[in-house]
């Protein structure tokens, strides 16, 4: 039996070697076992001007390669397969591209809309959903092949179609999203993607512009651009309904022009508090997540765009709209005050924490670089040259609901 096992192993050795060569597309360097890698410390940086993404290694703080041909990425978003191998890139031109991070190449690409601003992967990893501005609606695809499985037009009124925002994944092959033009929130059950069931909650407030789902999957919260306040749905209720929270948080104050819309997937839930950007104001709102009442406000340097918590919730990092988009501020959550102001570069567009929060990667578009900063000391660990970087997305998002 031992001899037979040895012969089997010896016979399989050439197949193993040829398999490595095929995986590496003929590149000898990648065929070496020394270059084999997992996907847990990989990620991508969007090159918004070139229609490309840079594949990065967060442990090595290094650039691994570049993938081109992804279309218009002037506004782009990325989600990942459950195993972290594939990135799904949603482009401004309506393109949905599946990218293999290990082979550093495009696997599938479909032009599925006229303007797409993001998407989500189902909890079981089998479905990819795209949210579209033009034409308004959601399309659901097979995650392996990008075959179209369902088309959910966001119709309202006399057959008009609404722009879709705030698409998130929910447990049990469900998605939630908001309709900017129809003032509504939709919950889509795609258990059978060929027969999706959509429940629409109307009259939620004016112009929901983005949304998040809390880490436990219980609350879906949409920000409202047309009025002060937010719309929240408790998804654990047998018959979910909308509850208004933080209504009138700017009441009695002169509205300021909004230079850039906050992005709500970056909203921070740290411990029992949520830290939320106040639209058009130089403030971060602090909300108790048990009562959903405002319990404080933190003055900041400008209009917040991303308000993001470290994985442990110890700090919250904030970047800003113009003219203050060369700054990043750090909020200490126990004291709820700003403890540091950094100037990492010109036109800070995005931030992303490493999986355990030891460092944060910051894109500085106009300086053509990504800066990696130690979250404890706030010292620069690495400076990486990237052409017009914007969004930064790490594969650790694959294990987080709503990311």
XYZ file of C-alpha atoms in Angstrom:
403
model
C 0.000 0.000 0.000
C 2.833 2.394 0.809
C 4.520 1.669 -2.547
C 1.237 2.228 -4.396
C 0.741 5.554 -2.602
C 4.270 6.635 -3.493
C 3.749 5.755 -7.146
C 0.489 7.730 -7.181
C 2.204 10.762 -5.691
C 5.063 10.532 -8.195
C 2.625 10.235 -11.073
C 0.713 13.313 -9.956
C 3.825 15.490 -9.604
C 3.997 16.500 -13.318
C 0.283 17.360 -13.236
C 0.841 19.557 -10.189
C 3.705 21.332 -11.912
C 1.775 21.874 -15.135
C -1.205 23.080 -13.154
C 0.940 25.758 -11.521
C 2.241 26.836 -14.904
C -1.289 27.084 -16.284
C -2.444 29.058 -13.269
C 0.306 31.531 -13.796
C -0.429 31.919 -17.519
C 3.087 30.829 -18.425
C 4.904 33.282 -16.164
C 7.763 31.393 -14.559
C 7.966 33.672 -11.524
C 4.400 32.889 -10.547
C 4.804 29.179 -11.202
C 7.271 28.941 -8.324
C 5.758 27.593 -5.088
C 7.494 30.471 -3.290
C 5.068 32.932 -4.904
C 1.875 31.097 -4.006
C -0.353 33.311 -1.890
C -3.722 33.409 -0.207
C -6.241 36.171 -0.753
C -6.812 37.397 2.815
C -4.334 40.257 2.563
C -5.151 41.325 -1.001
C -7.114 44.296 -2.232
C -7.520 46.741 -5.103
C -7.042 50.459 -5.601
C -9.134 52.144 -8.290
C -7.231 54.189 -10.868
C -10.115 56.478 -11.728
C -8.549 58.172 -14.768
C -7.292 55.049 -16.553
C -10.056 52.470 -16.181
C -7.713 50.219 -14.227
C -7.227 48.705 -10.788
C -3.994 48.096 -8.925
C -3.812 44.824 -6.982
C -2.167 45.352 -3.586
C -0.863 43.293 -0.680
C -1.756 44.741 2.709
C 0.743 42.676 4.713
C 3.649 43.582 2.444
C 2.331 47.121 1.831
C 3.147 46.594 -1.802
C 1.756 46.861 -5.322
C 1.422 43.482 -7.053
C 0.093 44.286 -10.496
C -2.359 46.187 -12.645
C -5.521 45.164 -14.482
C -6.730 47.424 -17.293
C -9.787 47.541 -19.559
C -12.426 48.179 -16.881
C -14.082 51.152 -18.557
C -15.141 54.401 -16.873
C -14.100 54.242 -13.222
C -14.643 57.920 -12.414
C -17.109 56.596 -9.839
C -16.451 52.961 -9.038
C -17.251 50.453 -6.313
C -15.976 46.948 -5.579
C -17.295 43.871 -3.762
C -15.662 40.458 -3.381
C -16.498 36.788 -3.687
C -16.725 34.937 -0.385
C -13.301 33.338 -0.829
C -11.738 36.706 -1.640
C -10.374 35.565 -4.993
C -12.637 37.584 -7.265
C -13.400 41.287 -7.249
C -16.564 42.603 -8.885
C -16.014 46.140 -10.167
C -18.983 48.412 -10.917
C -18.214 51.331 -13.238
C -19.830 54.628 -14.108
C -20.410 53.368 -17.667
C -22.628 50.508 -16.462
C -19.940 47.867 -16.790
C -19.729 44.992 -14.317
C -16.333 43.288 -14.378
C -15.261 40.132 -12.580
C -11.527 40.223 -11.855
C -9.327 37.320 -10.741
C -6.967 38.769 -8.122
C -4.573 35.810 -8.231
C -4.197 35.679 -12.001
C -4.517 39.475 -12.240
C -6.867 39.410 -15.197
C -10.480 39.947 -16.225
C -12.649 36.823 -16.082
C -16.009 38.218 -17.264
C -17.271 41.656 -18.200
C -20.825 42.705 -19.076
C -22.286 46.087 -19.971
C -25.419 45.798 -17.899
C -26.638 49.417 -17.600
C -25.988 52.979 -18.683
C -24.706 54.116 -15.298
C -23.956 51.841 -12.348
C -22.782 53.047 -8.936
C -22.259 49.876 -6.918
C -23.516 46.469 -5.926
C -23.497 43.611 -3.454
C -22.856 39.878 -3.207
C -25.502 37.648 -1.615
C -24.816 36.081 1.782
C -24.238 32.650 0.224
C -21.905 34.083 -2.416
C -23.927 32.861 -5.411
C -25.466 36.145 -6.600
C -24.125 39.560 -7.568
C -26.565 42.468 -7.639
C -25.920 45.807 -9.371
C -27.635 49.082 -8.499
C -28.191 51.359 -11.456
C -28.893 55.015 -12.095
C -29.591 54.579 -15.805
C -31.939 52.918 -16.350
C -33.063 52.870 -12.751
C -33.271 49.415 -11.216
C -31.372 46.410 -9.887
C -30.009 43.508 -11.916
C -29.044 40.167 -10.356
C -26.348 37.948 -11.877
C -24.868 34.517 -11.337
C -21.640 35.179 -9.396
C -19.623 32.623 -11.382
C -20.699 33.406 -14.933
C -22.321 36.884 -14.735
C -25.378 35.412 -16.430
C -28.352 37.717 -15.883
C -30.889 36.040 -13.588
C -33.270 38.862 -12.646
C -34.084 42.416 -13.697
C -35.867 44.530 -11.065
C -36.890 47.853 -12.626
C -37.382 50.609 -10.040
C -40.649 51.976 -11.392
C -42.924 54.520 -9.756
C -45.597 57.054 -10.690
C -46.577 56.843 -14.355
C -43.980 54.252 -15.278
C -40.991 56.426 -14.403
C -37.812 54.745 -13.231
C -35.941 55.822 -10.138
C -32.220 55.912 -9.535
C -31.204 53.165 -7.110
C -28.873 53.827 -4.179
C -27.859 52.145 -0.939
C -27.882 48.520 -2.161
C -26.742 46.106 0.578
C -26.753 42.354 1.090
C -28.944 40.831 3.795
C -29.094 37.290 5.210
C -30.859 34.567 3.235
C -30.254 35.789 -0.314
C -31.965 39.095 0.234
C -30.999 42.639 -0.718
C -32.216 46.043 0.432
C -31.965 49.251 -1.561
C -33.435 52.749 -1.776
C -35.109 54.668 -4.580
C -33.807 58.246 -4.728
C -36.565 59.604 -6.960
C -39.450 57.554 -5.522
C -38.782 58.169 -1.793
C -38.931 54.438 -1.075
C -36.989 51.492 0.356
C -37.191 48.044 -1.257
C -36.433 44.617 0.209
C -35.845 41.968 -2.462
C -36.021 38.256 -1.649
C -33.943 36.414 -4.262
C -34.212 32.921 -2.759
C -35.361 31.956 -6.240
C -33.598 34.543 -8.412
C -35.809 33.695 -11.379
C -38.829 34.735 -9.297
C -37.658 37.538 -7.002
C -40.153 39.033 -4.569
C -39.840 42.752 -3.850
C -41.498 44.467 -0.890
C -41.600 48.261 -1.237
C -41.910 50.708 1.670
C -43.132 54.063 0.379
C -43.111 57.560 1.826
C -39.908 57.076 3.785
C -38.721 60.704 3.401
C -37.356 62.829 0.608
C -34.526 61.656 -1.608
C -32.736 58.779 0.117
C -29.195 59.112 -1.238
C -27.276 56.197 0.325
C -27.685 53.626 3.072
C -26.083 51.066 5.332
C -27.001 47.908 7.181
C -25.793 47.492 10.758
C -23.192 44.750 11.370
C -25.801 42.386 12.854
C -28.014 42.758 9.780
C -30.921 44.089 11.799
C -31.270 47.743 10.823
C -31.215 49.255 7.355
C -30.696 53.017 7.527
C -31.040 55.420 4.600
C -29.778 58.986 4.691
C -32.137 61.632 3.335
C -30.850 64.432 1.146
C -34.153 66.260 0.763
C -34.677 66.799 4.493
C -32.945 66.517 7.847
C -33.170 63.042 9.270
C -32.821 59.389 8.324
C -35.140 56.487 7.549
C -34.613 53.223 9.423
C -36.129 49.764 8.928
C -35.961 47.020 11.558
C -35.467 43.972 9.359
C -36.140 41.569 12.237
C -39.789 42.622 12.484
C -42.283 40.203 10.905
C -43.658 43.067 8.834
C -40.871 45.651 8.506
C -41.882 49.305 8.514
C -40.028 52.609 8.331
C -39.164 54.645 11.394
C -37.792 58.190 11.162
C -34.746 58.937 13.294
C -32.708 62.100 13.919
C -35.455 64.179 12.343
C -34.507 67.842 12.163
C -30.911 67.494 13.338
C -30.121 70.751 11.505
C -33.266 72.574 12.567
C -32.743 76.231 13.381
C -29.376 76.374 11.642
C -28.554 77.954 8.304
C -28.100 75.171 5.708
C -24.682 75.047 4.091
C -24.015 74.147 0.451
C -23.198 70.468 0.052
C -19.894 70.072 -1.794
C -19.837 66.272 -1.827
C -22.444 63.735 -0.794
C -21.391 61.596 2.185
C -20.910 57.891 1.503
C -22.831 55.861 4.007
C -21.187 52.454 3.695
C -18.371 54.120 5.546
C -20.613 55.089 8.405
C -19.100 53.926 11.654
C -20.748 51.693 14.212
C -18.384 51.445 17.174
C -19.623 49.777 20.347
C -23.070 51.086 21.198
C -22.686 54.243 19.141
C -22.950 55.123 15.484
C -20.933 58.046 14.128
C -22.721 59.653 11.192
C -21.826 62.535 8.853
C -24.142 65.529 9.135
C -25.052 66.585 5.589
C -23.566 69.970 4.727
C -22.389 70.583 8.295
C -18.966 70.454 9.924
C -20.127 67.863 12.411
C -20.207 64.150 13.116
C -23.411 63.016 14.829
C -23.166 60.486 17.663
C -26.167 58.162 17.962
C -27.040 55.569 20.604
C -27.765 52.356 18.682
C -30.130 51.015 21.364
C -32.493 54.008 21.250
C -31.411 55.558 17.919
C -31.402 58.947 19.584
C -28.725 61.574 19.101
C -26.428 61.737 22.140
C -23.739 64.091 20.906
C -22.046 66.016 18.125
C -18.356 66.278 17.365
C -17.097 69.411 15.566
C -14.753 68.525 12.687
C -12.647 70.386 10.132
C -15.093 70.330 7.228
C -18.026 68.535 5.649
C -17.430 64.828 6.404
C -17.559 62.362 3.507
C -16.388 59.075 5.048
C -16.716 58.495 8.790
C -15.049 55.125 9.356
C -14.335 53.131 12.492
C -11.278 50.991 13.048
C -12.226 47.316 13.305
C -11.922 47.498 17.109
C -13.978 50.698 17.308
C -11.284 52.525 19.295
C -10.926 55.334 16.753
C -13.030 56.873 14.024
C -11.297 58.430 11.016
C -12.955 61.187 8.967
C -12.159 62.734 5.584
C -13.785 65.768 4.019
C -15.259 67.423 0.955
C -13.609 70.392 -0.776
C -12.069 72.724 0.231
C -10.872 70.622 3.195
C -10.076 67.417 1.339
C -6.381 67.487 2.162
C -7.157 66.620 5.786
C -8.042 63.551 7.792
C -9.127 63.746 11.410
C -9.026 61.054 14.088
C -11.779 60.829 16.710
C -11.140 59.051 20.001
C -14.392 57.181 20.706
C -14.191 56.995 24.537
C -13.785 60.778 24.849
C -15.668 61.540 21.595
C -13.259 64.267 20.561
C -10.805 64.883 17.738
C -7.307 63.877 18.870
C -5.323 64.330 15.660
C -5.453 66.121 12.318
C -3.355 64.735 9.454
C -2.568 66.072 6.005
C -1.631 62.938 4.069
C -1.879 64.518 0.605
C -3.962 66.432 -1.903
C -7.528 65.304 -2.612
C -8.055 62.517 -0.095
C -10.861 60.455 -1.644
C -11.000 57.228 0.336
C -9.685 55.303 3.326
C -9.554 51.598 4.102
C -8.400 49.835 7.272
C -6.339 46.677 7.156
C -8.332 43.672 8.404
C -7.350 44.109 12.076
C -6.898 47.859 11.986
C -3.132 48.140 12.479
C -2.928 50.511 9.509
C -5.122 52.644 7.279
C -4.570 53.134 3.537
C -5.465 56.604 2.239
C -5.806 57.575 -1.433
C -4.474 61.021 -2.369
C -5.658 61.531 -5.935
C -3.871 64.767 -6.844
C -0.555 63.599 -5.405
C -0.843 60.315 -7.349
C -0.158 58.222 -4.271
C -1.576 55.975 -1.599
C -0.264 56.570 1.903
C -0.214 53.772 4.493
C -0.400 55.086 8.062
C 0.064 53.313 11.388
C -3.193 53.839 13.320
C -1.451 53.838 16.719
C 1.417 56.234 16.016
C -0.046 57.988 12.954
C 3.336 57.637 11.276
C 3.629 56.863 7.561
C 4.597 53.233 6.963
C 4.678 53.314 3.157
C 4.029 55.612 0.222
C 2.864 53.870 -2.962
C 2.726 55.503 -6.404
C -0.697 54.953 -8.010
C -2.191 56.886 -10.933
C -5.144 59.035 -9.746
C -6.166 56.681 -6.931
C -9.676 56.815 -5.519
C -11.496 53.875 -3.921
C -9.515 51.350 -1.867
C -11.119 47.966 -1.206
C -9.668 45.004 0.714
C -10.845 41.394 0.512
C -11.675 41.424 4.236
C -14.906 43.124 3.119
C -16.056 39.726 1.824
C -16.683 38.638 5.411
C -18.681 41.733 6.402
C -22.377 42.248 5.794
C -23.172 45.385 3.828
C -19.686 45.708 2.340
